Amino acid sequence: MFFYSFSFIALCLFYKFNKNTVWDIAVSIIFIISYYYSRMVISVFIFFIFAKYVSFDSILKAFILTTIICILFTVFSSIFELYEYQSMDTMYRSNGLFRDPLGYKYPTYIANMSLYLYMAWSAIRKEKLGILELLFFFLMNIYVYVYTDTRTIFYLVNFFICCILFIKLFNINYKTIFIGRILAWISSFGFILLSTISIYLIITYDPNIEWMYKLNKILSGRLYYGNKGFLEYGISFLGQKVEYIDIADLNSNNSLFVIDSGYFRALIDYGVVLFSVIALGFKYVGDMIVKENNIYYGIIFGVIMLDLLVNPHIMSLDFNPFIFLLSYVGKYRSNMCIEK
């Protein structure tokens, strides 16, 4: 409560009225209404309003510094056994393989943090990003995978590294004939396309259809749980409070219920209105990236959009600092730092 009160006072004292104030008011109303119904996004809203006043590079640097400190502290605490693990089923594969969470609650946590850490570093470095840095990403990715066995993130990080190598080796950008146009379209419309596909598959999921059943198994039950959420809660206009039950909360009186698709979770939690604002924001940022011909940010946004197919990271401040790019409108566009 103190955090929210302090933030409100700071907002009143330091907010700068300008021609985009109407947009800020509109977004604020949508966030507040969504918070009233879902109780999940008010902290994002507070940071969202203030983010535009500083360069996005500064936000990324703060994210990198705090994330590295947290990871080092947690991992070393684990190494020296400063606290005990709470043994959970997520720490073991069906074949009995132990998945070391490296001090975190879940084995997937540090892997997800590392993906966004690599992308944040790359966003700052852009074309200065070197082979040694990519090699470091690759080796750290192997290290995290060996301990946590988080396969999806392992593949995404390798895909990200390969994309960066490809554009560096062949000097690819948005002005490159043919492939540049394809990449430009993906940057501008990728969020809309992938969210539509993801939401459609979840809503229409039928285990009696063989290919859907197999796809659900490949996705570790994500279609099933998403469809379960749709049948139980439906899709609201302004958002709703959804009661999730993760593996740590399981007991004899409940059953597992999670929605891992970032697209569908945002839609079911925050409602059609806020989800539409987010989609338009991704379209706006994608257009700006193409306009500035910043292929590095384009690759990063592409990987984020793929990650959102299987992970709920749209509004997660633990992982995704790139959501704040959506706040840079009007005269604050120069603070986006996406120029080459």
PDB file of N, CA and C in Angstrom, residues 2 8 31 35 96 107 111 118 122 162 208 217 244 255 289 294 302 308 331:
ATOM      1  N   PHE A   2       1.974   1.207   0.775  1.00  0.00           N
ATOM      2  CA  PHE A   2       2.889   2.351   0.822  1.00  0.00           C
ATOM      3  C   PHE A   2       3.456   2.633  -0.562  1.00  0.00           C
ATOM      4  N   PHE A   8       1.670   7.322  -6.321  1.00  0.00           N
ATOM      5  CA  PHE A   8       0.620   8.276  -6.687  1.00  0.00           C
ATOM      6  C   PHE A   8       1.064   9.704  -6.388  1.00  0.00           C
ATOM      7  N   PHE A  31      -5.976   0.834 -17.457  1.00  0.00           N
ATOM      8  CA  PHE A  31      -5.199   0.069 -16.484  1.00  0.00           C
ATOM      9  C   PHE A  31      -5.928  -0.020 -15.143  1.00  0.00           C
ATOM     10  N   TYR A  35      -7.264  -3.234 -13.322  1.00  0.00           N
ATOM     11  CA  TYR A  35      -6.809  -3.581 -11.969  1.00  0.00           C
ATOM     12  C   TYR A  35      -7.993  -3.860 -11.053  1.00  0.00           C
ATOM     13  N   GLY A  96      12.677 -39.490 -14.029  1.00  0.00           N
ATOM     14  CA  GLY A  96      13.406 -39.391 -12.772  1.00  0.00           C
ATOM     15  C   GLY A  96      14.550 -38.400 -12.782  1.00  0.00           C
ATOM     16  N   PRO A 107      12.614 -24.719 -11.533  1.00  0.00           N
ATOM     17  CA  PRO A 107      13.780 -24.879 -12.416  1.00  0.00           C
ATOM     18  C   PRO A 107      13.737 -23.966 -13.634  1.00  0.00           C
ATOM     19  N   ALA A 111      16.233 -19.873 -16.131  1.00  0.00           N
ATOM     20  CA  ALA A 111      16.353 -19.980 -17.586  1.00  0.00           C
ATOM     21  C   ALA A 111      15.588 -18.855 -18.271  1.00  0.00           C
ATOM     22  N   TYR A 118      19.977 -11.829 -21.846  1.00  0.00           N
ATOM     23  CA  TYR A 118      20.760 -11.815 -23.081  1.00  0.00           C
ATOM     24  C   TYR A 118      20.179 -10.804 -24.073  1.00  0.00           C
ATOM     25  N   SER A 122      21.879  -7.376 -25.605  1.00  0.00           N
ATOM     26  CA  SER A 122      21.986  -7.234 -27.061  1.00  0.00           C
ATOM     27  C   SER A 122      21.311  -5.961 -27.543  1.00  0.00           C
ATOM     28  N   CYS A 162      21.549 -17.724 -33.228  1.00  0.00           N
ATOM     29  CA  CYS A 162      21.671 -18.021 -34.664  1.00  0.00           C
ATOM     30  C   CYS A 162      21.159 -16.866 -35.516  1.00  0.00           C
ATOM     31  N   ASN A 208     -10.159 -34.844 -28.961  1.00  0.00           N
ATOM     32  CA  ASN A 208     -10.580 -35.920 -29.864  1.00  0.00           C
ATOM     33  C   ASN A 208     -10.019 -35.747 -31.272  1.00  0.00           C
ATOM     34  N   LYS A 217       0.355 -32.397 -26.350  1.00  0.00           N
ATOM     35  CA  LYS A 217       1.405 -33.161 -25.674  1.00  0.00           C
ATOM     36  C   LYS A 217       2.765 -32.512 -25.880  1.00  0.00           C
ATOM     37  N   TYR A 244      -5.395 -19.093 -10.151  1.00  0.00           N
ATOM     38  CA  TYR A 244      -4.473 -20.107 -10.659  1.00  0.00           C
ATOM     39  C   TYR A 244      -3.969 -20.988  -9.513  1.00  0.00           C
ATOM     40  N   SER A 255      -6.630 -29.016  -7.885  1.00  0.00           N
ATOM     41  CA  SER A 255      -5.870 -29.615  -8.992  1.00  0.00           C
ATOM     42  C   SER A 255      -5.137 -28.515  -9.739  1.00  0.00           C
ATOM     43  N   ILE A 289      10.531   0.221 -35.035  1.00  0.00           N
ATOM     44  CA  ILE A 289      11.757  -0.562 -35.237  1.00  0.00           C
ATOM     45  C   ILE A 289      12.089  -0.661 -36.720  1.00  0.00           C
ATOM     46  N   ASN A 294      16.307  -0.937 -37.296  1.00  0.00           N
ATOM     47  CA  ASN A 294      17.069  -1.572 -36.220  1.00  0.00           C
ATOM     48  C   ASN A 294      16.738  -3.057 -36.188  1.00  0.00           C
ATOM     49  N   GLY A 302      10.964 -10.425 -32.161  1.00  0.00           N
ATOM     50  CA  GLY A 302      10.523 -11.690 -32.741  1.00  0.00           C
ATOM     51  C   GLY A 302      10.637 -12.835 -31.750  1.00  0.00           C
ATOM     52  N   LEU A 308       6.165 -15.729 -25.963  1.00  0.00           N
ATOM     53  CA  LEU A 308       4.816 -15.523 -25.432  1.00  0.00           C
ATOM     54  C   LEU A 308       3.854 -16.628 -25.841  1.00  0.00           C
ATOM     55  N   LYS A 331       6.574  13.060 -28.228  1.00  0.00           N
ATOM     56  CA  LYS A 331       7.907  13.660 -28.133  1.00  0.00           C
ATOM     57  C   LYS A 331       8.892  12.767 -27.382  1.00  0.00           C
TER      58      LYS A 331
END
